[in-house]
Amino acid sequence: MIRKRNRSGNKRCIPSRKRKVYSRLANPAYNIFRRMVLSRDSYCCQYPECDKKTNLEVHHIRKYSDNKGLRTEPLNGITLCQDCHRIITGKEEKYENMLQAIASR
């Protein structure tokens, strides 16, 4: 349940089933982008010295929220395992050049 304030300022509960939830995975263009990146990277983590082939995620090199035009551009994506993705998340600017070079090979 989510608690929201109504117009009079009182809190009211909204059942979870009525909330509108949007997922990137519901977007067909995003699914195509994701498959293209995974295929290009041979379903293998691209972080240097990591060759994991399980628990893979597609990472946006330039932040998804800041670059609407690059959201489904395969050159803006790279395959990372969950561990490597955790290392990079929140420090995208620091790793951007390195990841861009890897993705454009």
Short mmCIF file of C-alpha atoms in Angstrom, two decimals:
data_model
loop_
_atom_site.label_atom_id
_atom_site.label_comp_id
_atom_site.label_asym_id
_atom_site.label_seq_id
_atom_site.Cartn_x
_atom_site.Cartn_y
_atom_site.Cartn_z
CA MET A 1 0.00 0.00 0.00
CA ILE A 2 1.09 3.53 -0.74
CA ARG A 3 0.03 6.44 1.35
CA LYS A 4 -0.88 9.63 -0.51
CA ARG A 5 -2.38 12.88 0.61
CA ASN A 6 -5.71 13.88 -0.85
CA ARG A 7 -6.69 17.48 -1.61
CA SER A 8 -7.67 18.19 1.97
CA GLY A 9 -4.21 17.07 3.16
CA ASN A 10 -5.38 13.84 4.78
CA LYS A 11 -3.50 10.65 4.06
CA ARG A 12 -5.29 7.88 2.21
CA CYS A 13 -4.18 4.41 1.17
CA ILE A 14 -3.96 3.31 -2.43
CA PRO A 15 -3.89 -0.46 -2.92
CA SER A 16 -0.79 -1.70 -4.75
CA ARG A 17 -2.83 -3.23 -7.55
CA LYS A 18 -4.07 0.23 -8.60
CA ARG A 19 -0.59 1.75 -8.89
CA LYS A 20 0.69 2.25 -12.41
CA VAL A 21 4.09 0.61 -12.73
CA TYR A 22 6.22 1.18 -15.82
CA SER A 23 9.03 -1.16 -16.70
CA ARG A 24 11.68 -0.63 -19.37
CA LEU A 25 11.18 -4.27 -20.23
CA ALA A 26 7.60 -3.50 -21.30
CA ASN A 27 9.00 -1.32 -24.11
CA PRO A 28 9.57 -3.37 -27.32
CA ALA A 29 12.36 -1.00 -28.49
CA TYR A 30 14.19 -1.50 -25.19
CA ASN A 31 13.94 -5.28 -25.53
CA ILE A 32 15.46 -5.10 -29.03
CA PHE A 33 18.25 -2.83 -27.72
CA ARG A 34 18.96 -5.25 -24.89
CA ARG A 35 19.12 -8.31 -27.16
CA MET A 36 21.38 -6.49 -29.64
CA VAL A 37 23.86 -5.50 -26.92
CA LEU A 38 23.94 -8.98 -25.38
CA SER A 39 24.43 -10.57 -28.80
CA ARG A 40 27.18 -8.12 -29.82
CA ASP A 41 29.01 -8.82 -26.55
CA SER A 42 28.66 -12.61 -27.02
CA TYR A 43 26.66 -12.90 -23.80
CA CYS A 44 29.77 -12.23 -21.73
CA CYS A 45 30.69 -9.50 -19.22
CA GLN A 46 32.80 -6.86 -20.97
CA TYR A 47 34.43 -5.37 -17.88
CA PRO A 48 38.23 -5.79 -18.14
CA GLU A 49 39.50 -9.08 -16.70
CA CYS A 50 35.98 -10.41 -16.10
CA ASP A 51 34.57 -13.12 -18.30
CA LYS A 52 31.42 -14.14 -16.45
CA LYS A 53 28.54 -15.43 -18.54
CA THR A 54 25.86 -15.54 -15.86
CA ASN A 55 23.76 -12.87 -14.13
CA LEU A 56 24.25 -10.50 -17.06
CA GLU A 57 22.77 -7.02 -17.25
CA VAL A 58 22.85 -4.37 -19.95
CA HIS A 59 24.34 -1.11 -18.69
CA HIS A 60 23.76 2.27 -20.34
CA ILE A 61 27.18 3.90 -20.75
CA ARG A 62 25.67 7.38 -20.77
CA LYS A 63 22.95 7.54 -18.11
CA TYR A 64 19.48 6.38 -19.15
CA SER A 65 17.75 9.23 -17.32
CA ASP A 66 19.92 12.00 -18.81
CA ASN A 67 20.10 10.85 -22.45
CA LYS A 68 16.66 10.16 -23.88
CA GLY A 69 17.96 9.91 -27.46
CA LEU A 70 20.52 7.24 -26.53
CA ARG A 71 18.23 4.96 -24.53
CA THR A 72 17.93 2.37 -27.28
CA GLU A 73 21.20 3.03 -29.14
CA PRO A 74 23.30 -0.19 -28.99
CA LEU A 75 26.58 1.77 -28.92
CA ASN A 76 25.40 3.26 -25.63
CA GLY A 77 25.00 -0.18 -24.07
CA ILE A 78 27.44 -2.72 -22.70
CA THR A 79 27.01 -6.15 -21.12
CA LEU A 80 28.13 -6.44 -17.49
CA CYS A 81 27.66 -9.08 -14.83
CA GLN A 82 25.80 -8.01 -11.70
CA ASP A 83 29.04 -7.62 -9.71
CA CYS A 84 30.73 -5.36 -12.30
CA HIS A 85 27.50 -3.41 -12.81
CA ARG A 86 27.40 -2.72 -9.08
CA ILE A 87 30.98 -1.34 -9.24
CA ILE A 88 30.08 1.12 -12.02
CA THR A 89 26.63 2.24 -10.92
CA GLY A 90 26.74 5.77 -9.53
CA LYS A 91 30.18 6.43 -11.07
CA GLU A 92 29.19 6.39 -14.74
CA GLU A 93 31.17 9.52 -15.62
CA LYS A 94 34.38 7.97 -14.29
CA TYR A 95 34.00 4.83 -16.45
CA GLU A 96 32.33 6.38 -19.51
CA ASN A 97 35.39 6.65 -21.78
CA MET A 98 36.64 3.15 -20.95
CA LEU A 99 33.23 1.55 -21.54
CA GLN A 100 32.68 3.53 -24.76
CA ALA A 101 36.00 2.24 -26.14
CA ILE A 102 35.07 -1.35 -25.26
CA ALA A 103 31.57 -1.09 -26.75
CA SER A 104 32.79 0.39 -30.05
CA ARG A 105 35.26 -2.47 -30.76
#
